[in-house]
Coordinates of C-alpha atoms in Angstrom, one line a residue:
X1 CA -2.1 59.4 -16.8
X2 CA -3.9 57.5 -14.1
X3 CA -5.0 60.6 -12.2
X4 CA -6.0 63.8 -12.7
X5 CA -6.4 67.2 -10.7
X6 CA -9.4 68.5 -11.1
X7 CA -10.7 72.5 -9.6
X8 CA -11.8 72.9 -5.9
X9 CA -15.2 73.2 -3.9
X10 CA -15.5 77.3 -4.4
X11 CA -17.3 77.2 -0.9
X12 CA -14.4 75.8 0.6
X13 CA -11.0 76.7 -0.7
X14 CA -8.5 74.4 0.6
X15 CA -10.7 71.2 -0.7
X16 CA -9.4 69.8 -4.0
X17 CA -11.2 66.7 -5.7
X18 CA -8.6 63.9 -7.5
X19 CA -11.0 62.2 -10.0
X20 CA -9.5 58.6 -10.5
X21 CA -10.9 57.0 -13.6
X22 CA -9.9 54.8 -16.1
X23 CA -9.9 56.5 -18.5
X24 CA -7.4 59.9 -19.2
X25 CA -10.2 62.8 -18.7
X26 CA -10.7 65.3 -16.0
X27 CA -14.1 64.9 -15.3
X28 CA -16.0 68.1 -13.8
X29 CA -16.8 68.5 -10.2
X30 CA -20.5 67.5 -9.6
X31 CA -21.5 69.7 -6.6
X32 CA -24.9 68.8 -6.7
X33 CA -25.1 64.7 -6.0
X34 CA -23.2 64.4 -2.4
X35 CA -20.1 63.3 -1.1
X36 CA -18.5 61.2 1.6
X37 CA -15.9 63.6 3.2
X38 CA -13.8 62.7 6.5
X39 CA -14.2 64.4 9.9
X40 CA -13.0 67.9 8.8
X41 CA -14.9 67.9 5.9
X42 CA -12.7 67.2 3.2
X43 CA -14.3 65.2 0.4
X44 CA -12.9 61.3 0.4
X45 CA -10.8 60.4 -2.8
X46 CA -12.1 58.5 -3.8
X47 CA -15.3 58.3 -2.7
X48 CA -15.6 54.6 -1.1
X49 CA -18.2 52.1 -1.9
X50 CA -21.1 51.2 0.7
X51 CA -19.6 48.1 1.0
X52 CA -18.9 47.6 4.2
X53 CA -15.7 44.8 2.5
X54 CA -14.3 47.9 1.0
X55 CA -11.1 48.5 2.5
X56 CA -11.4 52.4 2.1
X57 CA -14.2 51.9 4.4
X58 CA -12.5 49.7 7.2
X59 CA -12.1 51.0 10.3
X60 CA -9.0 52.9 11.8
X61 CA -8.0 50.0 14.0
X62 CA -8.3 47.2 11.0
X63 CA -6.5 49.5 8.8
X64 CA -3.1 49.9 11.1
X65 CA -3.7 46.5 11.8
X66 CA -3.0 44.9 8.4
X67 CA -0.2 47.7 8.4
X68 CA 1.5 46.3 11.2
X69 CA 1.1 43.3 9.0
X70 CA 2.7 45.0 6.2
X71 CA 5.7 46.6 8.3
X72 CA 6.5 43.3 9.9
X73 CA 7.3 41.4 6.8
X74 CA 9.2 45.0 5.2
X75 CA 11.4 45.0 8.1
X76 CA 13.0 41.9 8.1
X77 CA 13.2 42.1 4.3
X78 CA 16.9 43.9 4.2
X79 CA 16.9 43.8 7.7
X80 CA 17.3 39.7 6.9
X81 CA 20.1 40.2 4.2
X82 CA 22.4 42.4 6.0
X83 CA 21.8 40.2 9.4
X84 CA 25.0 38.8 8.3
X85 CA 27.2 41.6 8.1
X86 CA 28.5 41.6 11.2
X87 CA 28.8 37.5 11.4
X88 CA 31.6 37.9 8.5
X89 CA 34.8 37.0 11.0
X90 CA 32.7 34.0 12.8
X91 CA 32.1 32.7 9.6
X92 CA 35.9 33.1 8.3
X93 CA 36.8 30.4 10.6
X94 CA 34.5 28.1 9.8
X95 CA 34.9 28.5 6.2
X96 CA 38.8 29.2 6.4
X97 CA 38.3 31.9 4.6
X98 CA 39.1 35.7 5.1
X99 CA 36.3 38.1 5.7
X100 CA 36.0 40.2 2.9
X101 CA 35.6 36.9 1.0
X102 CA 32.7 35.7 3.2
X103 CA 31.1 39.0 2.9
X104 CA 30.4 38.2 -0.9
X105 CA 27.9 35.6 0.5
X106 CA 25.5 38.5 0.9
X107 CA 26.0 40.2 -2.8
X108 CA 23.5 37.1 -4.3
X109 CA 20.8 37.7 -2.2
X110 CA 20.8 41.3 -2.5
X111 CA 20.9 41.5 -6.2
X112 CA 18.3 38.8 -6.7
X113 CA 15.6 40.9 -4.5
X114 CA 15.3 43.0 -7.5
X115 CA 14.0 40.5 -10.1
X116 CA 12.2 38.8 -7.4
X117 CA 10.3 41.8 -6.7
X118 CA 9.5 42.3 -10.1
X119 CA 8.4 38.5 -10.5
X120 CA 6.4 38.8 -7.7
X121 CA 3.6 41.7 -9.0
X122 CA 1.7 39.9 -11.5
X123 CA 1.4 36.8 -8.2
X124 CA 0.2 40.2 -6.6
X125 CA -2.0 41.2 -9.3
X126 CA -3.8 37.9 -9.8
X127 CA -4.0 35.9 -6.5
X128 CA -3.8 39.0 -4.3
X129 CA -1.4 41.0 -1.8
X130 CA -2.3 38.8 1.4
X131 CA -1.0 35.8 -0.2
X132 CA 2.1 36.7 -1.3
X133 CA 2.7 38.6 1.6
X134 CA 2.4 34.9 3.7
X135 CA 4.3 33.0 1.6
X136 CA 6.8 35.5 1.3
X137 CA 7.6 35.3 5.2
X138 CA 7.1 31.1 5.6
X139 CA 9.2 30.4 2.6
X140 CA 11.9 33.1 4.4
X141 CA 11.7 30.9 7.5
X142 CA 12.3 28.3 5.6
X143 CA 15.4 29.0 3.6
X144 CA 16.9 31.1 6.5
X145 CA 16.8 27.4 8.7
X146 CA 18.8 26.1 5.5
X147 CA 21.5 28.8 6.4
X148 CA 21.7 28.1 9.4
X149 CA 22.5 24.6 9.0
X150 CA 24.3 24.5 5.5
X151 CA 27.8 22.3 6.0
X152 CA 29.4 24.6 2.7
X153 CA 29.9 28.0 2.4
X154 CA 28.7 27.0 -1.5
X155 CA 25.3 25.8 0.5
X156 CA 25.2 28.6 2.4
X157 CA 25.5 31.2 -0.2
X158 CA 23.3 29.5 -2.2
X159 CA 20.7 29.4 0.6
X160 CA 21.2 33.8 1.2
X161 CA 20.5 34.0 -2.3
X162 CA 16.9 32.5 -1.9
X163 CA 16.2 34.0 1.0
X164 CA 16.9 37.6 -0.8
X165 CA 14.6 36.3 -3.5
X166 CA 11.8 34.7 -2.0
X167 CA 11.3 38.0 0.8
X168 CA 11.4 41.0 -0.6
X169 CA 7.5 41.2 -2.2
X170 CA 6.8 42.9 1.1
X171 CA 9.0 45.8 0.1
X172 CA 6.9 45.8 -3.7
X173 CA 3.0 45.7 -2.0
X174 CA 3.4 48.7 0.3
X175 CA 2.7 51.0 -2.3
X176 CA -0.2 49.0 -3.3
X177 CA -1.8 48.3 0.2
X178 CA -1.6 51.9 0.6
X179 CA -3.3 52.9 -1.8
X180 CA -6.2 49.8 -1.6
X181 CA -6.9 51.2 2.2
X182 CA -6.0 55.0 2.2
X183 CA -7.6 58.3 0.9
X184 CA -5.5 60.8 -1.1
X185 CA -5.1 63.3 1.7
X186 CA -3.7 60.3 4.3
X187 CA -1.3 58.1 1.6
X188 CA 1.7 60.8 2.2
X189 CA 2.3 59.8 5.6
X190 CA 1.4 56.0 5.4
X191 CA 3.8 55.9 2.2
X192 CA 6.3 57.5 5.0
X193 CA 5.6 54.6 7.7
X194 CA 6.0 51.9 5.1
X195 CA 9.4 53.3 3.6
X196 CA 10.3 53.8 7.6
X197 CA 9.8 50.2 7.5
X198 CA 12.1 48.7 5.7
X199 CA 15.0 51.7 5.6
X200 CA 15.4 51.0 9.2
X201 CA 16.0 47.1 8.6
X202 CA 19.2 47.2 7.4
X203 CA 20.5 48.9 10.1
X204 CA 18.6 47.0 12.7
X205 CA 19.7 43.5 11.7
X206 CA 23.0 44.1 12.0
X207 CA 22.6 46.1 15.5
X208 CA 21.0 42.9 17.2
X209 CA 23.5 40.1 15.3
X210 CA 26.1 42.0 16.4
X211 CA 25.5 41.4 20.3
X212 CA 23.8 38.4 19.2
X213 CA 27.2 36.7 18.3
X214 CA 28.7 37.3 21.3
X215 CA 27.2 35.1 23.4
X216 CA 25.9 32.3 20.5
X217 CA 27.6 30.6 17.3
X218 CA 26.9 32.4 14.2
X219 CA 24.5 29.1 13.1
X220 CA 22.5 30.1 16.3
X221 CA 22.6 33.5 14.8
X222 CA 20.6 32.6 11.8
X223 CA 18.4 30.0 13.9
X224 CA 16.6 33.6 15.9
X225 CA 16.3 35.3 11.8
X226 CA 14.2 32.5 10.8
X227 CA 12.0 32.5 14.1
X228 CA 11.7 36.1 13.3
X229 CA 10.2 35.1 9.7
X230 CA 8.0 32.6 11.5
X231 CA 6.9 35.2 13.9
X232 CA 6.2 37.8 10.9
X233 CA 4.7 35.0 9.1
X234 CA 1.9 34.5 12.4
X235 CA 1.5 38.4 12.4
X236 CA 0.3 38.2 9.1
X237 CA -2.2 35.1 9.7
X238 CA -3.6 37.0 12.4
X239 CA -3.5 40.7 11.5
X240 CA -3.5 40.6 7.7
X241 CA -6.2 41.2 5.6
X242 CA -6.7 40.9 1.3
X243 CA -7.0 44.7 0.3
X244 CA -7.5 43.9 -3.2
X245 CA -11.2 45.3 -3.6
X246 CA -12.8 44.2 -7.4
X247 CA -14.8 48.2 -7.8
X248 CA -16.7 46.7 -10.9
X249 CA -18.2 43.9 -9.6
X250 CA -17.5 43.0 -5.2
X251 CA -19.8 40.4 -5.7
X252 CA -17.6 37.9 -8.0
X253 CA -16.3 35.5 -5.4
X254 CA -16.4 36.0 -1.6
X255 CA -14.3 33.6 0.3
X256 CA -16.3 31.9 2.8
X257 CA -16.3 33.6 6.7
X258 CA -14.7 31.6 9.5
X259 CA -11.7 30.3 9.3
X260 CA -12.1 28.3 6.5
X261 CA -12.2 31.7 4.4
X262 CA -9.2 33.0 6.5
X263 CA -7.1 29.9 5.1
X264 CA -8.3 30.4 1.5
X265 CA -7.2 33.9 2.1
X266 CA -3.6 33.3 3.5
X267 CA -2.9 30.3 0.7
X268 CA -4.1 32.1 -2.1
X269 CA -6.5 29.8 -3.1
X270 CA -9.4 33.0 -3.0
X271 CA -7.1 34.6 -5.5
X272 CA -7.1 31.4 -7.5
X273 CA -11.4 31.3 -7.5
X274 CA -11.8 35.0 -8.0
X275 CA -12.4 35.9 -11.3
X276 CA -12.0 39.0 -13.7
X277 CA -8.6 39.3 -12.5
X278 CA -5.6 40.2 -15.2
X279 CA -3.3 37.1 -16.1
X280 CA -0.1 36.8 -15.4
X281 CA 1.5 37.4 -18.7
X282 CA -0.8 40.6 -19.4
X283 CA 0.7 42.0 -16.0
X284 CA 4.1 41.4 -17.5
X285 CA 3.3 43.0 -20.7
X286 CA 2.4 46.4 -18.3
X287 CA 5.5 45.6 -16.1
X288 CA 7.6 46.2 -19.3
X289 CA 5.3 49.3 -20.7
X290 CA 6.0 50.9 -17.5
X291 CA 9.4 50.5 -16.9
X292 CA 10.7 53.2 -19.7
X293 CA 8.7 55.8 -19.1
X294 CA 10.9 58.6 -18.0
X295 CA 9.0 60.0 -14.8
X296 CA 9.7 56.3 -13.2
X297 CA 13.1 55.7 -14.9
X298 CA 14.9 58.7 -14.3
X299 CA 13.6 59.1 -10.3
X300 CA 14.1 55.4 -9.7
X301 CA 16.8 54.2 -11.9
X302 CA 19.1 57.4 -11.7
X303 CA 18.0 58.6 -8.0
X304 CA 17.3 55.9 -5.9
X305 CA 19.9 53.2 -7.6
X306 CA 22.8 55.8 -6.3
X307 CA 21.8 56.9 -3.3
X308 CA 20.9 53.5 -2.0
X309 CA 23.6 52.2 -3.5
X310 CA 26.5 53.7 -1.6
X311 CA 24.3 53.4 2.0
X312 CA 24.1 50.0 1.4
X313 CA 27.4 49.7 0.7
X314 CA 28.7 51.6 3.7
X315 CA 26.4 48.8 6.0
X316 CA 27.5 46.4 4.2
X317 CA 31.3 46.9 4.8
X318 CA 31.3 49.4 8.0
X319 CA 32.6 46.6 10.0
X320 CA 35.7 46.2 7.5
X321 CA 36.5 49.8 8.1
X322 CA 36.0 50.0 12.1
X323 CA 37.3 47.2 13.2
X324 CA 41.0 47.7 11.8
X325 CA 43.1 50.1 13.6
X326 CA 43.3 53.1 13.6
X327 CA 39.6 52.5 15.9
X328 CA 40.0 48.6 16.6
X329 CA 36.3 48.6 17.6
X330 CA 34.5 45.6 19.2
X331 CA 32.1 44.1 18.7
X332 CA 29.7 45.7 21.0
X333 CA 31.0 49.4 19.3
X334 CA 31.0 48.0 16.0
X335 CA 27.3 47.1 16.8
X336 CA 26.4 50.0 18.3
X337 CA 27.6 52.3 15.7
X338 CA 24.3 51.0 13.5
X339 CA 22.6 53.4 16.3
X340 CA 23.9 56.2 14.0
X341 CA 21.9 55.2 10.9
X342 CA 18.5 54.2 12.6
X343 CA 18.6 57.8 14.5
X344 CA 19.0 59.3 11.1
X345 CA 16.3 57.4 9.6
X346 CA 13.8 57.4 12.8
X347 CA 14.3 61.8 12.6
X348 CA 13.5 61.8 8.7
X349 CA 10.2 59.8 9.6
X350 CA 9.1 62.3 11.7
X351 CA 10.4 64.7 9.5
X352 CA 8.3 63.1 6.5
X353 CA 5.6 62.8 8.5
X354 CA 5.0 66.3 8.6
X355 CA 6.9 68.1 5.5
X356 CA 5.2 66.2 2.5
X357 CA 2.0 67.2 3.9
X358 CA 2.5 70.7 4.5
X359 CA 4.3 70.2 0.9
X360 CA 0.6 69.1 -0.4
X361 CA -1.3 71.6 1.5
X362 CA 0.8 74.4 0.7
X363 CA 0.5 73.6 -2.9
X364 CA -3.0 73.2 -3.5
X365 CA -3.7 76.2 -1.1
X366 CA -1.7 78.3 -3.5
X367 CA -2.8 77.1 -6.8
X368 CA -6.2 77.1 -6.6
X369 CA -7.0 73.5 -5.3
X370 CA -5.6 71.9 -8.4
X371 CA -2.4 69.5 -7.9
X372 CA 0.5 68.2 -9.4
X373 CA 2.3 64.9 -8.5
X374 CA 5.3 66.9 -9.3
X375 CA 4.5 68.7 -5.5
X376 CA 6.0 65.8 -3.9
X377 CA 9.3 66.2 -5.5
X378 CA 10.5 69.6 -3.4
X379 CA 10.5 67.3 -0.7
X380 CA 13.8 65.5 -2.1
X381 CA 16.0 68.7 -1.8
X382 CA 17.0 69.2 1.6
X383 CA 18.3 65.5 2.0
X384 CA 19.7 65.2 -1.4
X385 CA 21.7 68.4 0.2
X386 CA 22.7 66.3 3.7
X387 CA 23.6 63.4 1.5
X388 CA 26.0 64.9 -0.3
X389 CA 27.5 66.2 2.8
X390 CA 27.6 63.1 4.3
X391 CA 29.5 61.1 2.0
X392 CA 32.2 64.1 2.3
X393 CA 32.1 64.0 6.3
X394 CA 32.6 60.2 6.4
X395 CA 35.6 60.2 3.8
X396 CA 37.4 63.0 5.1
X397 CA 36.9 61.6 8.9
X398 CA 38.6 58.1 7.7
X399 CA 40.8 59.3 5.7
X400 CA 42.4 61.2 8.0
X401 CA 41.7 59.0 11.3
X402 CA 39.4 61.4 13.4
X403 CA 37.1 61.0 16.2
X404 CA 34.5 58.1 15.5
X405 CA 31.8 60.9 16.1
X406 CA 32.6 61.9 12.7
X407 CA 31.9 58.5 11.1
X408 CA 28.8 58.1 13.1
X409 CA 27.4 61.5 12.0
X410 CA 27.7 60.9 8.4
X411 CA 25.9 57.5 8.1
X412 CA 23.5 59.4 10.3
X413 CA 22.9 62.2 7.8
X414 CA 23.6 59.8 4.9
X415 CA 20.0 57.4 6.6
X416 CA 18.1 60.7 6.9
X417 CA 18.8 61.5 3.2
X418 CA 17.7 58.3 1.7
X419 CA 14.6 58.1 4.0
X420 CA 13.5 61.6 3.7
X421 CA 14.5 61.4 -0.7
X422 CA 12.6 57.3 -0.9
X423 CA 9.4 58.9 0.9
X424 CA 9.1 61.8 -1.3
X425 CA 9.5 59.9 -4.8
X426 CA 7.5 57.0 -3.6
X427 CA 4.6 59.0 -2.7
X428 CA 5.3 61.0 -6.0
X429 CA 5.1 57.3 -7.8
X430 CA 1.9 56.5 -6.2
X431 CA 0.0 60.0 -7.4
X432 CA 1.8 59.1 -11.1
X433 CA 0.8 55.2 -11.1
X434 CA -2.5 54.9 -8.5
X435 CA -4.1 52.0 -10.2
X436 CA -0.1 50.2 -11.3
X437 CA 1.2 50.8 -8.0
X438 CA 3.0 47.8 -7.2
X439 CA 4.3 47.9 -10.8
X440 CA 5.7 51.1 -10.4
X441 CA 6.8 49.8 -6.9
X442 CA 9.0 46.9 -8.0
X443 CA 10.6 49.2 -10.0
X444 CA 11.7 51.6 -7.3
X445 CA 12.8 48.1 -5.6
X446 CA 14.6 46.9 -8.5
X447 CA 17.0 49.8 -8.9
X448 CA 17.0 50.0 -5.3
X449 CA 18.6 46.5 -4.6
X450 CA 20.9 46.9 -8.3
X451 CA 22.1 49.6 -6.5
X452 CA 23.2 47.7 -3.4
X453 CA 24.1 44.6 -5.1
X454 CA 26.8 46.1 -7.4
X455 CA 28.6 48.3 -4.5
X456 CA 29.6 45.0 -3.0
X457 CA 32.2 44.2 -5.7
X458 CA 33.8 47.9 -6.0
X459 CA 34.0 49.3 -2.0
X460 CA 36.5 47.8 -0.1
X461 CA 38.6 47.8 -2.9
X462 CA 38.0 51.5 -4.0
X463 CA 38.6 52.4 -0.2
X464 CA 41.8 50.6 -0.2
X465 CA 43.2 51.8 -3.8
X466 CA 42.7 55.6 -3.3
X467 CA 41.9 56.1 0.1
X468 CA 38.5 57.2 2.0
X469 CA 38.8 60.8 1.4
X470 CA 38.7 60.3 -2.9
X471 CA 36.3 57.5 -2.8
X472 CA 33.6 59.2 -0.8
X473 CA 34.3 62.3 -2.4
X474 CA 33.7 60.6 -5.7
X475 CA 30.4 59.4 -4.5
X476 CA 29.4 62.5 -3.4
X477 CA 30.5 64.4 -6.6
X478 CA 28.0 61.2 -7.9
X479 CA 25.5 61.7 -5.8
X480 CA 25.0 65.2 -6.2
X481 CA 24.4 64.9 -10.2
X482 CA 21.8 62.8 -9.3
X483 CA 19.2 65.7 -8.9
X484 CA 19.0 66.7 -12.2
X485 CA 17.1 63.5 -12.6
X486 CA 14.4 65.4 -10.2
X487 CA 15.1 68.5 -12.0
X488 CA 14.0 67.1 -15.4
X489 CA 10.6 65.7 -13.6
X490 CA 9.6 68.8 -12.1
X491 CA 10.5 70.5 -15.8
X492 CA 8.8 68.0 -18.1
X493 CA 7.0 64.9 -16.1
X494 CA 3.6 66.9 -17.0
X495 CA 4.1 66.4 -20.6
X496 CA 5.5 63.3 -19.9
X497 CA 2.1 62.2 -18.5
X498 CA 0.0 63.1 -21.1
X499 CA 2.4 61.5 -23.8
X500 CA 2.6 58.3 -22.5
X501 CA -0.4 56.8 -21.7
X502 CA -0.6 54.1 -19.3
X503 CA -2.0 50.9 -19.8
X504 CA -5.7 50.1 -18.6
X505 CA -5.8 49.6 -15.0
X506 CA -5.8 45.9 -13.8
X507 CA -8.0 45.9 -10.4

């Protein structure tokens, strides 16, 4: 396992030490030699280099800075694919086609940010996170300017579908980031900002296009998305930084200062001269060795896939549902009804914020200063719980034709759930796979966007076969099975650990 829990500081009870090492031993506390601890004296873990270049030793400022960085691209990754969603009847006439056909535009795009994701970590594992994180953005602007000017709904799907492949690497290097520029004791709550990020995207997108189209043509639409990617992409010219730090040897190629460096950075051509880097097919190899190992699969693939599967697929097709009667809403309700979902998701951040440290703390405090990843995984209950009761309140609330406050309640509950459920298992992931985190993170976005790619083809025509109140009843019968998949990590991830060993870490 890539980390290991070792016994506290006896003179000071609530400290615990993580020893990350590269090998699979717990490795004894040395109390003698001394260590770097924060302002309340907590040892750091790790302990930082004195490297002033280290990113664990960057200052507070630089640090949120390159997060803002982060965030920027994150949010416009689903917040980009779902922009759409509420452009479906603009585009009908254009295309002479009915809506729900047009809507299938979007499926493409969603189901190829998985295996772009996944393509994307050994890019991020050889030529570094800053890199892709630029190109990811530009090359968004770029196929998002192709939407907005494609002649053929044929050109314009095909367009969607690269943009959901060519931006989602943001959503794969947060784990990654996190854990290049952030102690153990302060990844919980970053983990929580970056999931924040891009949960509230989806929900945002479609909030703006839907005023947005209104007063401009639906190709003017998509002409403000891709001078949003253009204005992420300057964000991360100016605010980004490359966190990948080489521990065994800082000294093997240092990109000129100035803004030459800078360049070299952003391009990738400092990840091209640095050396002692894995190759791309080696990264591939661990991609694959990590993807079967049950405390990711089951979390991931079981958890996350359902969960975000029928969320996306309300946003997705919300406007299909409101704007019929019996609620004939406009397009002004219609886009303020994503106000449900963002307040659901903006209370489970601060929720997060706080819980899954006091999960930590509370843990530790009361076994002894040793630590389990498994910790992190009480902190999926409560909004498994609130999204099982939202699928029920939403179906029954259709089905039979009540107030709008019901709808609006349930998609609210159903965001906290998934925000509140992602942060925990993410930040679970991260103490399972420190040095593979944006392995284990493609995987998390790889069920993740399988999830909302398949719901596509089966909603609308579920909803309209056996009515709201079976079909979100269904999912919430579904949904709720889903925990024994946390169930069985809490019950055997430790063994799980120790049996399968990871591969050697690659920076």
């Amino acid at each position: 396992m890539d980390q290991e829990y070792g016994k506290p500081d006896l003179e000071h009870k609530r400290v615990f030490v993580v020893n990350e090492e590269k090998n699979n031993s717990i490795s004894p506390v040395n109390h003698q030699k001394s260590q770097k601890v924060a302002a309340d004296g907590t040892p750091l873990v790790p302990q930082p280099s004195d490297d002033p270049a280290d990113p664990l030793n960057w200052s507070w400022t630089k640090k949120h800075a390159v997060m803002v960085a982060l965030g920027a691209g994150c949010l416009l990754t689903d917040w980009g694919m779902t922009w759409g969603s509420t452009l479906f009847e603009a585009q009908a006439m254009t295309w002479h086609m009915t809506p729900p056909a047009v809507s299938n535009s979007i499926t493409g795009g969603i189901f190829l940010q998985g295996p772009g994701g996944v393509l994307a970590v050994p890019l991020i594992q050889r030529y570094g996170r800053l890199p892709v994180l630029f190109w990811s953005q530009l090359l968004g602007c770029i196929v998002v300017i192709g939407a907005a000017n494609a002649q053929t709904y044929a050109g314009f799907t095909a367009t969607r579908v690269l943009q959901g492949f060519v931006t989602t690497p943001p959503q794969v290097i947060g784990l990654s980031m996190v854990h290049d520029m952030f102690f153990f004791n302060e990844r919980a709550r970053k983990v929580n900002l970056w999931v924040f990020s891009f949960l509230i995207g989806p929900f945002l997108g479609p909030f703006i296009s839907g005023f947005l189209i209104q007063a401009i043509s639906w190709r003017s639409c998509y002409a403000v998305l891709a001078g949003m990617y253009g204005f992420s992409a300057l964000i991360i010219a100016f605010l980004g930084d490359e966190t990948l730090y080489d521990r065994d040897d800082p000294n093997r190629y240092t990109p000129p200062r100035g803004i030459l460096g800078r360049v070299q950075k952003l391009t990738g051509i400092a990840g091209v001269r640095a050396t002692g880097r894995p190759s791309p097919v080696i990264v591939a190899k661990h991609l694959i060795s990590l993807s079967y190992r049950p405390y990711l699969f089951l979390p991931t693939a079981v958890f996350i896939m359902i969960n975000f599967m029928f969320l996306i697929g309300l946003t997705n097709t919300i406007s299909l549902l409101v704007k019929p009667p019996p609620y004939l809403f406009s397009e002004t309700a219609d886009a303020l009804l994503y106000l449900a979902p963002m307040i659901g998701v903006i209370i489970a951040e601060f929720f997060g914020h706080f819980f899954n440290d006091f999960l930590q703390r509370s843990y530790i405090r009361s076994h002894e200063g040793n630590y389990k990843p498994e910790a992190r995984l009480w902190g999926v209950y409560l909004p498994w719980f609130l999204g099982v009761f939202a699928l029920v309140i939403f179906g029954e609330t259709l089905q039979h034709q009540k107030s709008w406050v019901g709808l609006a309640v349930g998609w609210g509950m159903q965001g906290f759930a998934v925000q509140a459920a992602t942060t925990a298992i993410s930040a679970y992931v991260l103490d399972c796979f420190p040095q593979h985190a944006a392995l284990a993170s493609s995987w998390i976005n790889f069920w993740r966007t399988t999830g909302g790619f398949c719901v596509n083809y089966f909603q609308s025509k579920w909803v309209a076969r056996d009515g709201p109140a079976v079909t979100f009843g269904c999912q919430a019968a579904i949904v709720a099975s889903t925990i024994l998949a946390i169930l069985a990590c809490q019950i055997w991830g430790p063994r799980w650990r120790s049996k399968y060993t990871l591969p050697s870490p690659e920076n």
